[in-house]
mmCIF file of C-alpha atoms and ligand atoms in Angstrom:
data_model
loop_
_atom_site.group_PDB
_atom_site.id
_atom_site.type_symbol
_atom_site.label_atom_id
_atom_site.label_comp_id
_atom_site.label_asym_id
_atom_site.label_seq_id
_atom_site.Cartn_x
_atom_site.Cartn_y
_atom_site.Cartn_z
ATOM 1 C CA ARG C 9 -23.101 68.214 -106.802
ATOM 2 C CA SER C 10 -24.853 67.731 -103.397
ATOM 3 C CA LEU C 11 -23.984 64.037 -103.667
ATOM 4 C CA ALA C 12 -20.158 64.879 -104.073
ATOM 5 C CA LEU C 13 -20.288 67.266 -100.940
ATOM 6 C CA GLY C 14 -22.158 64.310 -99.059
ATOM 7 C CA GLN C 15 -19.382 61.717 -99.689
ATOM 8 C CA GLN C 16 -16.725 64.173 -98.822
ATOM 9 C CA TYR C 17 -18.263 64.990 -95.295
ATOM 10 C CA THR C 18 -18.538 61.111 -94.765
ATOM 11 C CA SER C 19 -14.792 60.756 -95.635
ATOM 12 C CA LEU C 20 -13.988 63.983 -93.045
ATOM 13 C CA GLY C 21 -16.465 61.749 -90.776
ATOM 14 C CA SER C 22 -14.735 58.497 -90.823
ATOM 15 C CA GLN C 23 -11.185 59.612 -90.597
ATOM 16 C CA PRO C 24 -9.650 60.101 -87.176
ATOM 17 C CA LEU C 25 -9.708 63.905 -87.101
ATOM 18 C CA LEU C 26 -6.885 65.101 -85.296
ATOM 19 C CA CYS C 27 -7.182 68.769 -83.927
ATOM 20 C CA GLY C 28 -3.452 69.333 -83.594
ATOM 21 C CA SER C 29 -3.106 68.805 -86.640
ATOM 22 C CA ILE C 30 -5.458 71.362 -87.916
ATOM 23 C CA PRO C 31 -3.280 74.735 -89.064
ATOM 24 C CA GLY C 32 -4.041 78.147 -87.642
ATOM 25 C CA LEU C 33 -6.276 77.102 -84.675
ATOM 26 C CA VAL C 34 -6.032 79.652 -81.380
ATOM 27 C CA PRO C 35 -6.022 77.637 -78.291
ATOM 28 C CA LYS C 36 -9.660 78.177 -77.409
ATOM 29 C CA GLN C 37 -10.316 76.658 -80.721
ATOM 30 C CA LEU C 38 -8.232 73.506 -80.224
ATOM 31 C CA ARG C 39 -9.766 73.074 -77.076
ATOM 32 C CA PHE C 40 -13.286 73.272 -77.905
ATOM 33 C CA CYS C 41 -12.282 70.977 -80.790
ATOM 34 C CA ARG C 42 -10.886 68.396 -78.415
ATOM 35 C CA ASN C 43 -14.025 68.701 -76.707
ATOM 36 C CA TYR C 44 -16.752 68.605 -79.398
ATOM 37 C CA ILE C 45 -14.230 66.578 -81.761
ATOM 38 C CA GLU C 46 -17.495 64.706 -83.271
ATOM 39 C CA ILE C 47 -19.036 67.939 -84.558
ATOM 40 C CA MET C 48 -15.717 69.360 -85.763
ATOM 41 C CA PRO C 49 -16.824 67.595 -89.239
ATOM 42 C CA SER C 50 -19.755 69.746 -89.587
ATOM 43 C CA VAL C 51 -17.644 72.746 -88.192
ATOM 44 C CA ALA C 52 -15.544 71.971 -91.538
ATOM 45 C CA GLU C 53 -18.347 71.459 -93.296
ATOM 46 C CA GLY C 54 -20.020 74.674 -92.672
ATOM 47 C CA VAL C 55 -17.259 77.122 -93.449
ATOM 48 C CA LYS C 56 -17.283 75.316 -96.961
ATOM 49 C CA LEU C 57 -20.676 75.979 -97.200
ATOM 50 C CA GLY C 58 -20.328 79.675 -96.466
ATOM 51 C CA ILE C 59 -17.764 79.831 -99.228
ATOM 52 C CA GLN C 60 -19.447 78.108 -101.750
ATOM 53 C CA GLU C 61 -22.543 80.353 -101.085
ATOM 54 C CA CYS C 62 -20.397 83.594 -101.169
ATOM 55 C CA GLN C 63 -19.006 82.424 -104.402
ATOM 56 C CA HIS C 64 -22.678 81.973 -105.504
ATOM 57 C CA GLN C 65 -23.397 85.517 -104.427
ATOM 58 C CA PHE C 66 -20.495 87.052 -106.026
ATOM 59 C CA ARG C 67 -19.949 85.428 -108.996
ATOM 60 C CA GLY C 68 -20.322 88.093 -111.681
ATOM 61 C CA ARG C 69 -18.552 90.683 -109.578
ATOM 62 C CA ARG C 70 -15.292 92.396 -109.378
ATOM 63 C CA TRP C 71 -14.533 90.375 -106.074
ATOM 64 C CA ASN C 72 -15.888 87.302 -106.876
ATOM 65 C CA CYS C 73 -14.908 85.724 -103.346
ATOM 66 C CA THR C 74 -11.856 83.932 -104.650
ATOM 67 C CA THR C 75 -10.037 81.291 -102.324
ATOM 68 C CA ILE C 76 -6.227 80.438 -102.415
ATOM 69 C CA ASP C 77 -6.193 76.816 -102.126
ATOM 70 C CA ASP C 78 -2.532 76.625 -101.181
ATOM 71 C CA SER C 79 -2.363 79.150 -98.116
ATOM 72 C CA LEU C 80 -3.420 79.377 -94.858
ATOM 73 C CA ALA C 81 -5.324 82.379 -95.186
ATOM 74 C CA ILE C 82 -7.630 80.933 -97.723
ATOM 75 C CA PHE C 83 -8.720 84.624 -98.707
ATOM 76 C CA GLY C 84 -5.531 86.134 -98.810
ATOM 77 C CA PRO C 85 -5.016 89.724 -97.732
ATOM 78 C CA VAL C 86 -8.681 90.577 -98.740
ATOM 79 C CA LEU C 87 -9.721 89.885 -95.175
ATOM 80 C CA ASP C 88 -7.205 92.068 -93.543
ATOM 81 C CA LYS C 89 -9.233 95.140 -93.975
ATOM 82 C CA ALA C 90 -12.449 95.836 -91.955
ATOM 83 C CA THR C 91 -14.193 96.098 -95.746
ATOM 84 C CA ARG C 92 -17.776 95.129 -96.492
ATOM 85 C CA GLU C 93 -16.379 91.760 -98.197
ATOM 86 C CA SER C 94 -14.551 90.941 -94.836
ATOM 87 C CA ALA C 95 -17.920 91.376 -93.300
ATOM 88 C CA PHE C 96 -19.740 89.312 -95.624
ATOM 89 C CA VAL C 97 -17.401 86.476 -95.301
ATOM 90 C CA HIS C 98 -17.487 86.498 -91.713
ATOM 91 C CA ALA C 99 -21.307 86.496 -91.429
ATOM 92 C CA ILE C 100 -21.617 83.976 -94.325
ATOM 93 C CA ALA C 101 -19.019 81.675 -92.500
ATOM 94 C CA SER C 102 -20.549 81.649 -89.308
ATOM 95 C CA ALA C 103 -23.817 81.326 -90.378
ATOM 96 C CA GLY C 104 -22.481 78.266 -92.450
ATOM 97 C CA VAL C 105 -21.020 76.669 -89.299
ATOM 98 C CA ALA C 106 -24.349 77.240 -87.184
ATOM 99 C CA PHE C 107 -26.325 75.951 -90.199
ATOM 100 C CA ALA C 108 -24.424 72.753 -90.902
ATOM 101 C CA VAL C 109 -24.003 72.017 -87.237
ATOM 102 C CA THR C 110 -27.675 71.991 -86.717
ATOM 103 C CA ARG C 111 -28.381 70.139 -89.890
ATOM 104 C CA SER C 112 -25.806 67.378 -88.647
ATOM 105 C CA CYS C 113 -27.330 67.121 -85.283
ATOM 106 C CA ALA C 114 -30.907 66.613 -86.628
ATOM 107 C CA GLU C 115 -29.641 63.786 -88.812
ATOM 108 C CA GLY C 116 -28.498 61.986 -85.982
ATOM 109 C CA THR C 117 -24.632 62.202 -86.887
ATOM 110 C CA SER C 118 -23.583 62.918 -83.149
ATOM 111 C CA THR C 119 -24.325 62.014 -79.953
ATOM 112 C CA ILE C 120 -24.046 65.260 -77.970
ATOM 113 C CA CYS C 121 -26.683 66.728 -79.756
ATOM 114 C CA GLY C 122 -29.947 65.937 -81.784
ATOM 115 C CA CYS C 123 -33.829 67.464 -82.035
ATOM 116 C CA ASP C 124 -34.841 70.181 -80.298
ATOM 117 C CA SER C 125 -37.438 68.772 -77.848
ATOM 118 C CA HIS C 126 -38.806 71.906 -76.323
ATOM 119 C CA HIS C 127 -40.579 72.645 -79.503
ATOM 120 C CA LYS C 128 -41.513 76.240 -78.764
ATOM 121 C CA GLY C 129 -45.159 76.810 -78.141
ATOM 122 C CA PRO C 130 -48.367 74.784 -78.107
ATOM 123 C CA PRO C 131 -49.218 72.828 -81.490
ATOM 124 C CA GLY C 132 -51.785 74.909 -84.049
ATOM 125 C CA GLU C 133 -54.976 74.091 -85.113
ATOM 126 C CA GLY C 134 -55.284 70.774 -86.642
ATOM 127 C CA TRP C 135 -51.647 69.475 -86.050
ATOM 128 C CA LYS C 136 -49.101 68.441 -83.459
ATOM 129 C CA TRP C 137 -45.231 68.492 -82.788
ATOM 130 C CA GLY C 138 -43.597 65.216 -84.701
ATOM 131 C CA GLY C 139 -40.506 64.809 -86.433
ATOM 132 C CA CYS C 140 -37.486 66.344 -85.425
ATOM 133 C CA SER C 141 -37.080 69.861 -84.707
ATOM 134 C CA GLU C 142 -33.484 71.241 -86.023
ATOM 135 C CA ASP C 143 -32.315 72.984 -82.736
ATOM 136 C CA ALA C 144 -30.655 75.660 -84.375
ATOM 137 C CA ASP C 145 -29.827 77.277 -80.719
ATOM 138 C CA PHE C 146 -27.093 74.435 -80.487
ATOM 139 C CA GLY C 147 -25.751 75.446 -83.847
ATOM 140 C CA VAL C 148 -25.338 78.680 -83.144
ATOM 141 C CA LEU C 149 -23.745 78.377 -79.692
ATOM 142 C CA VAL C 150 -21.244 76.358 -81.467
ATOM 143 C CA SER C 151 -20.516 78.873 -84.344
ATOM 144 C CA ARG C 152 -20.304 81.478 -81.555
ATOM 145 C CA GLU C 153 -17.799 79.333 -79.377
ATOM 146 C CA PHE C 154 -15.712 78.565 -82.386
ATOM 147 C CA ALA C 155 -15.967 81.229 -84.704
ATOM 148 C CA ASP C 156 -15.756 84.078 -82.370
ATOM 149 C CA ALA C 157 -12.836 82.423 -80.388
ATOM 150 C CA ARG C 158 -10.559 84.823 -81.848
ATOM 151 C CA GLU C 159 -12.108 88.102 -81.237
ATOM 152 C CA ASN C 160 -11.378 88.726 -77.862
ATOM 153 C CA ARG C 161 -9.171 91.742 -78.449
ATOM 154 C CA PRO C 162 -10.028 95.008 -76.980
ATOM 155 C CA ASP C 163 -9.653 96.702 -80.983
ATOM 156 C CA ALA C 164 -12.113 97.710 -83.262
ATOM 157 C CA ARG C 165 -11.549 94.600 -85.786
ATOM 158 C CA SER C 166 -12.680 92.290 -83.136
ATOM 159 C CA ALA C 167 -15.650 94.190 -82.188
ATOM 160 C CA MET C 168 -16.648 94.280 -86.296
ATOM 161 C CA ASN C 169 -15.940 90.710 -86.738
ATOM 162 C CA LYS C 170 -17.793 89.784 -83.704
ATOM 163 C CA HIS C 171 -20.834 92.089 -84.972
ATOM 164 C CA ASN C 172 -20.829 90.620 -87.968
ATOM 165 C CA ASN C 173 -20.899 86.624 -87.206
ATOM 166 C CA GLU C 174 -23.786 87.512 -84.593
ATOM 167 C CA ALA C 175 -25.363 88.920 -87.795
ATOM 168 C CA GLY C 176 -24.668 85.676 -89.777
ATOM 169 C CA ARG C 177 -26.167 83.556 -87.287
ATOM 170 C CA THR C 178 -29.289 85.977 -86.282
ATOM 171 C CA THR C 179 -30.343 85.068 -89.813
ATOM 172 C CA ILE C 180 -30.465 81.238 -88.964
ATOM 173 C CA LEU C 181 -32.288 81.860 -86.294
ATOM 174 C CA ASP C 182 -34.724 84.389 -87.849
ATOM 175 C CA HIS C 183 -35.491 81.807 -90.929
ATOM 176 C CA MET C 184 -36.460 79.379 -88.912
ATOM 177 C CA HIS C 185 -39.871 77.908 -90.119
ATOM 178 C CA LEU C 186 -42.678 75.151 -89.603
ATOM 179 C CA LYS C 187 -42.453 72.175 -91.841
ATOM 180 C CA CYS C 188 -45.465 69.687 -92.080
ATOM 181 C CA LYS C 189 -46.277 66.492 -92.779
ATOM 182 C CA CYS C 190 -49.642 64.780 -93.487
ATOM 183 C CA HIS C 191 -50.206 61.301 -92.460
ATOM 184 C CA GLY C 192 -53.319 59.297 -92.687
ATOM 185 C CA LEU C 193 -55.094 57.059 -95.443
ATOM 186 C CA SER C 194 -53.948 57.929 -99.061
ATOM 187 C CA GLY C 195 -52.838 61.213 -97.829
ATOM 188 C CA SER C 196 -56.281 62.370 -96.132
ATOM 189 C CA CYS C 197 -53.879 64.573 -93.900
ATOM 190 C CA GLU C 198 -56.158 62.912 -91.136
ATOM 191 C CA VAL C 199 -53.004 63.774 -88.526
ATOM 192 C CA LYS C 200 -50.314 66.314 -89.592
ATOM 193 C CA THR C 201 -47.147 66.387 -87.777
ATOM 194 C CA CYS C 202 -45.165 69.995 -87.735
ATOM 195 C CA TRP C 203 -41.563 70.623 -86.806
ATOM 196 C CA TRP C 204 -39.073 73.682 -86.699
ATOM 197 C CA ALA C 205 -36.576 73.635 -89.822
ATOM 198 C CA GLN C 206 -34.001 75.509 -91.558
ATOM 199 C CA PRO C 207 -34.411 77.320 -94.677
ATOM 200 C CA ASP C 208 -32.075 76.367 -97.501
ATOM 201 C CA PHE C 209 -28.850 78.226 -97.003
ATOM 202 C CA ARG C 210 -29.253 79.968 -100.640
ATOM 203 C CA ALA C 211 -31.876 82.212 -98.555
ATOM 204 C CA ILE C 212 -29.585 83.291 -96.124
ATOM 205 C CA GLY C 213 -27.017 83.847 -98.678
ATOM 206 C CA ASP C 214 -29.794 85.574 -100.391
ATOM 207 C CA PHE C 215 -30.394 87.576 -97.473
ATOM 208 C CA LEU C 216 -26.811 88.389 -96.251
ATOM 209 C CA LYS C 217 -25.939 89.590 -99.557
ATOM 210 C CA ASP C 218 -28.959 92.234 -99.255
ATOM 211 C CA LYS C 219 -27.074 93.017 -96.047
ATOM 212 C CA TYR C 220 -24.135 93.753 -97.760
ATOM 213 C CA ASP C 221 -25.561 95.610 -100.222
ATOM 214 C CA SER C 222 -27.168 98.093 -97.099
ATOM 215 C CA ALA C 223 -23.703 97.557 -94.795
ATOM 216 C CA SER C 224 -23.487 100.614 -92.248
ATOM 217 C CA GLU C 225 -20.111 102.414 -92.420
ATOM 218 C CA MET C 226 -18.894 103.176 -88.951
ATOM 219 C CA VAL C 227 -16.076 105.205 -87.116
ATOM 220 C CA VAL C 228 -13.668 104.020 -84.662
ATOM 221 C CA GLU C 229 -13.785 105.012 -81.081
ATOM 222 C CA LYS C 230 -11.327 104.759 -78.316
ATOM 223 C CA HIS C 231 -12.439 104.689 -74.690
ATOM 224 C CA ARG C 232 -10.145 104.649 -71.688
ATOM 225 C CA GLU C 233 -11.865 101.892 -69.207
ATOM 226 C CA SER C 234 -10.363 100.288 -66.028
ATOM 227 C CA ARG C 235 -8.839 97.241 -68.063
ATOM 228 C CA GLY C 236 -7.302 99.869 -70.583
ATOM 229 C CA TRP C 237 -7.834 101.472 -73.928
ATOM 230 C CA VAL C 238 -10.700 99.634 -75.687
ATOM 231 C CA GLU C 239 -12.055 100.446 -79.094
ATOM 232 C CA THR C 240 -15.895 100.296 -80.085
ATOM 233 C CA LEU C 241 -17.692 101.437 -83.294
ATOM 234 C CA ARG C 242 -20.105 104.306 -83.932
ATOM 235 C CA ALA C 243 -22.183 104.549 -86.740
ATOM 236 C CA LYS C 244 -20.436 107.481 -89.330
ATOM 237 C CA TYR C 245 -23.705 108.794 -90.510
ATOM 238 C CA ALA C 246 -26.179 110.308 -87.710
ATOM 239 C CA LEU C 247 -28.508 110.610 -90.428
ATOM 240 C CA PHE C 248 -29.123 107.002 -91.202
ATOM 241 C CA LYS C 249 -30.744 104.533 -89.441
ATOM 242 C CA PRO C 250 -28.054 103.270 -86.909
ATOM 243 C CA PRO C 251 -27.057 99.423 -87.964
ATOM 244 C CA THR C 252 -29.258 96.718 -85.757
ATOM 245 C CA GLU C 253 -27.516 93.573 -84.677
ATOM 246 C CA ARG C 254 -28.816 92.243 -88.047
ATOM 247 C CA ASP C 255 -27.221 94.407 -89.997
ATOM 248 C CA LEU C 256 -23.449 94.281 -91.422
ATOM 249 C CA VAL C 257 -20.799 96.730 -90.122
ATOM 250 C CA TYR C 258 -17.402 97.766 -91.813
ATOM 251 C CA TYR C 259 -15.210 100.798 -91.407
ATOM 252 C CA GLU C 260 -12.692 100.691 -94.110
ATOM 253 C CA ASN C 261 -13.625 101.379 -97.612
ATOM 254 C CA SER C 262 -12.805 98.468 -100.194
ATOM 255 C CA PRO C 263 -10.160 98.534 -103.019
ATOM 256 C CA ASN C 264 -12.188 98.733 -106.642
ATOM 257 C CA PHE C 265 -10.713 95.356 -107.060
ATOM 258 C CA CYS C 266 -9.797 96.330 -110.880
ATOM 259 C CA GLU C 267 -6.234 95.872 -110.748
ATOM 260 C CA PRO C 268 -4.023 93.132 -109.318
ATOM 261 C CA ASN C 269 -2.693 93.913 -106.172
ATOM 262 C CA PRO C 270 -0.949 91.529 -103.880
ATOM 263 C CA GLU C 271 -1.120 93.900 -101.081
ATOM 264 C CA THR C 272 -4.897 93.934 -100.653
ATOM 265 C CA GLY C 273 -5.609 90.692 -102.135
ATOM 266 C CA SER C 274 -7.054 92.004 -105.598
ATOM 267 C CA PHE C 275 -6.742 89.696 -108.755
ATOM 268 C CA GLY C 276 -8.000 92.228 -110.924
ATOM 269 C CA THR C 277 -10.184 91.353 -113.769
ATOM 270 C CA ARG C 278 -8.185 91.059 -116.892
ATOM 271 C CA ASP C 279 -9.477 87.793 -118.497
ATOM 272 C CA ARG C 280 -12.637 87.361 -116.252
ATOM 273 C CA THR C 281 -15.736 86.772 -118.728
ATOM 274 C CA CYS C 282 -18.015 89.546 -118.542
ATOM 275 C CA ASN C 283 -21.794 89.789 -120.117
ATOM 276 C CA VAL C 284 -21.865 92.182 -122.912
ATOM 277 C CA THR C 285 -26.023 92.739 -122.752
ATOM 278 C CA SER C 286 -25.789 93.502 -119.147
ATOM 279 C CA HIS C 287 -25.600 97.269 -117.766
ATOM 280 C CA GLY C 288 -25.173 95.698 -113.990
ATOM 281 C CA ILE C 289 -21.934 95.084 -112.504
ATOM 282 C CA ASP C 290 -21.704 92.034 -114.313
ATOM 283 C CA GLY C 291 -21.403 93.798 -117.957
ATOM 284 C CA CYS C 292 -18.498 94.495 -119.696
ATOM 285 C CA ASP C 293 -18.391 97.972 -118.919
ATOM 286 C CA LEU C 294 -18.191 97.992 -115.160
ATOM 287 C CA LEU C 295 -16.535 94.475 -114.690
ATOM 288 C CA CYS C 296 -13.833 95.210 -116.937
ATOM 289 C CA CYS C 297 -13.445 98.941 -115.405
ATOM 290 C CA GLY C 298 -13.523 100.942 -118.426
ATOM 291 C CA ARG C 299 -10.590 98.912 -119.810
ATOM 292 C CA GLY C 300 -13.048 97.280 -122.857
ATOM 293 C CA HIS C 301 -13.202 93.604 -123.789
ATOM 294 C CA ASN C 302 -11.780 90.876 -126.046
ATOM 295 C CA THR C 303 -14.268 88.786 -127.906
ATOM 296 C CA ARG C 304 -13.734 84.993 -129.258
ATOM 297 C CA THR C 305 -15.950 82.308 -130.821
ATOM 298 C CA GLU C 306 -15.983 79.439 -128.571
ATOM 299 C CA LYS C 307 -17.586 75.760 -129.629
ATOM 300 C CA ARG C 308 -18.825 73.759 -127.462
ATOM 301 C CA LYS C 309 -20.514 70.102 -127.439
ATOM 302 C CA GLU C 310 -23.889 69.959 -126.009
ATOM 303 C CA LYS C 311 -26.711 67.215 -126.294
ATOM 304 C CA CYS C 312 -29.127 67.639 -128.538
ATOM 305 C CA HIS C 313 -32.311 66.275 -130.162
ATOM 306 C CA CYS C 314 -33.202 64.271 -127.361
ATOM 307 C CA ILE C 315 -35.675 61.486 -127.596
ATOM 308 C CA PHE C 316 -37.233 59.694 -124.998
ATOM 309 C CA HIS C 317 -37.597 56.020 -125.397
ATOM 310 C CA TRP C 318 -40.085 53.870 -123.525
ATOM 311 C CA CYS C 319 -39.282 53.117 -121.311
ATOM 312 C CA CYS C 320 -37.128 54.440 -120.054
ATOM 313 C CA TYR C 321 -34.203 55.959 -121.352
ATOM 314 C CA VAL C 322 -33.109 59.322 -123.523
ATOM 315 C CA SER C 323 -30.933 59.309 -126.284
ATOM 316 C CA CYS C 324 -29.852 62.505 -127.630
ATOM 317 C CA GLN C 325 -27.374 63.747 -130.336
ATOM 318 C CA GLU C 326 -24.163 65.968 -130.026
ATOM 319 C CA CYS C 327 -24.527 69.171 -131.618
ATOM 320 C CA ILE C 328 -21.712 72.141 -131.770
ATOM 321 C CA ARG C 329 -23.026 75.310 -130.863
ATOM 322 C CA ILE C 330 -20.937 78.362 -131.015
ATOM 323 C CA TYR C 331 -20.925 80.895 -128.275
ATOM 324 C CA ASP C 332 -19.341 84.160 -128.170
ATOM 325 C CA VAL C 333 -17.265 84.708 -125.030
ATOM 326 C CA HIS C 334 -16.536 87.912 -124.030
ATOM 327 C CA THR C 335 -13.611 88.654 -121.285
ATOM 328 C CA CYS C 336 -12.024 91.607 -120.341
ATOM 329 C CA LYS C 337 -8.753 93.575 -121.380
HETATM 330 C C1 LIG P 254 -12.973 84.855 -109.733
HETATM 331 O O1 LIG P 254 -12.160 85.635 -110.345
HETATM 332 C C2 LIG P 254 -10.760 85.005 -110.303
HETATM 333 C C3 LIG P 254 -9.514 85.950 -110.525
HETATM 334 O O2 LIG P 254 -9.921 87.138 -111.214
HETATM 335 C C4 LIG P 254 -10.872 84.129 -111.757
HETATM 336 O O3 LIG P 254 -9.743 83.395 -111.927
HETATM 337 C C5 LIG P 254 -12.011 83.723 -111.776
HETATM 338 O O4 LIG P 254 -12.208 82.414 -112.883
HETATM 339 C C6 LIG P 254 -13.197 84.116 -111.224
HETATM 340 N N1 LIG P 254 -14.523 82.875 -110.593
HETATM 341 C C7 LIG P 254 -15.570 82.611 -111.295
HETATM 342 C C8 LIG P 254 -16.550 81.585 -111.243
HETATM 343 O O5 LIG P 254 -16.062 83.802 -112.512
HETATM 344 C C1 LIG P 255 -26.689 88.882 -118.994
HETATM 345 O O1 LIG P 255 -27.417 89.765 -118.880
HETATM 346 C C2 LIG P 255 -28.696 89.896 -119.294
HETATM 347 C C3 LIG P 255 -29.080 91.110 -119.153
HETATM 348 O O2 LIG P 255 -29.179 91.473 -117.767
HETATM 349 C C4 LIG P 255 -29.062 88.658 -118.876
HETATM 350 O O3 LIG P 255 -30.646 88.593 -119.333
HETATM 351 C C5 LIG P 255 -28.542 87.181 -119.113
HETATM 352 O O4 LIG P 255 -28.996 86.309 -118.407
HETATM 353 C C6 LIG P 255 -26.781 87.204 -118.991
HETATM 354 N N1 LIG P 255 -26.106 86.316 -119.350
HETATM 355 C C7 LIG P 255 -25.388 85.563 -118.689
HETATM 356 C C8 LIG P 255 -24.801 84.111 -119.250
HETATM 357 O O5 LIG P 255 -25.452 85.962 -117.286
#
């Protein structure tokens, strides 16, 4: 699967990219695309990475981060509202862009970026700087320029998107860690070199999913400033700790996503597979919103009785296994 992604990435990179042919870019993004044409494939890759991670994190839930392939607004109207779901999508997509750009720069795919040569800090006991430190500051900069380009209105929604985009990017910077490698005769570790590396993107997804669960509800405030009316956000409940720059914020409640509703972008949960033994959100009770579920049996062919032959192949038989599949009414 990672290989398939890699191939898409190289084909994206080898085709001449025409910024004007990407639908939906605002002028600032179009300018950015033309100036940084070399890293645009990783920007696109980053958005895709973010969406895939979103679908992983929400796989068993009523809203499962479904995208609509044949639409310019790939999430449909779901992102129109200032909900937690919108907050998460914005954070994970901007984190994805920062991550993918940083990674591809370190892999040397572009002439305008590369490794972080500033290395931050003196070397430690028994190791020295070496290898290629990933330059997350550059990736974050690119993400900020590109993902925030359309968020310059003085309204609450722009403020929310900018906040959540930045929270996503900060997650990348916070999760940078030292990676080290031993050198020396037969792994004696005489010399150890270390460099800054990004975490697995899954760690970013897990972290932001926690932030989704604890997202802060805000209220919109209007101020009169010299440039006109400006909307800002304030925490709704004074009792709770106000959100930090690392927290996700929202100010509209989510629909319950139980019934299909084209206006809110809810697909409903009819025919979704549910887990009959789980009492959580992926369980049949909650996922099916109390409507009950149908059960059918499904035969699946699987490899079984596998034998390892010296050397080196594995032969298997094919078995039919029968599964109960539960789907929402
Ligand atoms: C996500 O939800 C959609 C719409 O209800 C459904 O068609 C799709 O199969 C679901 N995806 C997963 C991975 O459960
Ligand atoms: C269903 O839920 C149970 C209990 O939470 C869990 O152990 C099991 O792995 C789940 N099955 C699937 C297919 O997710």
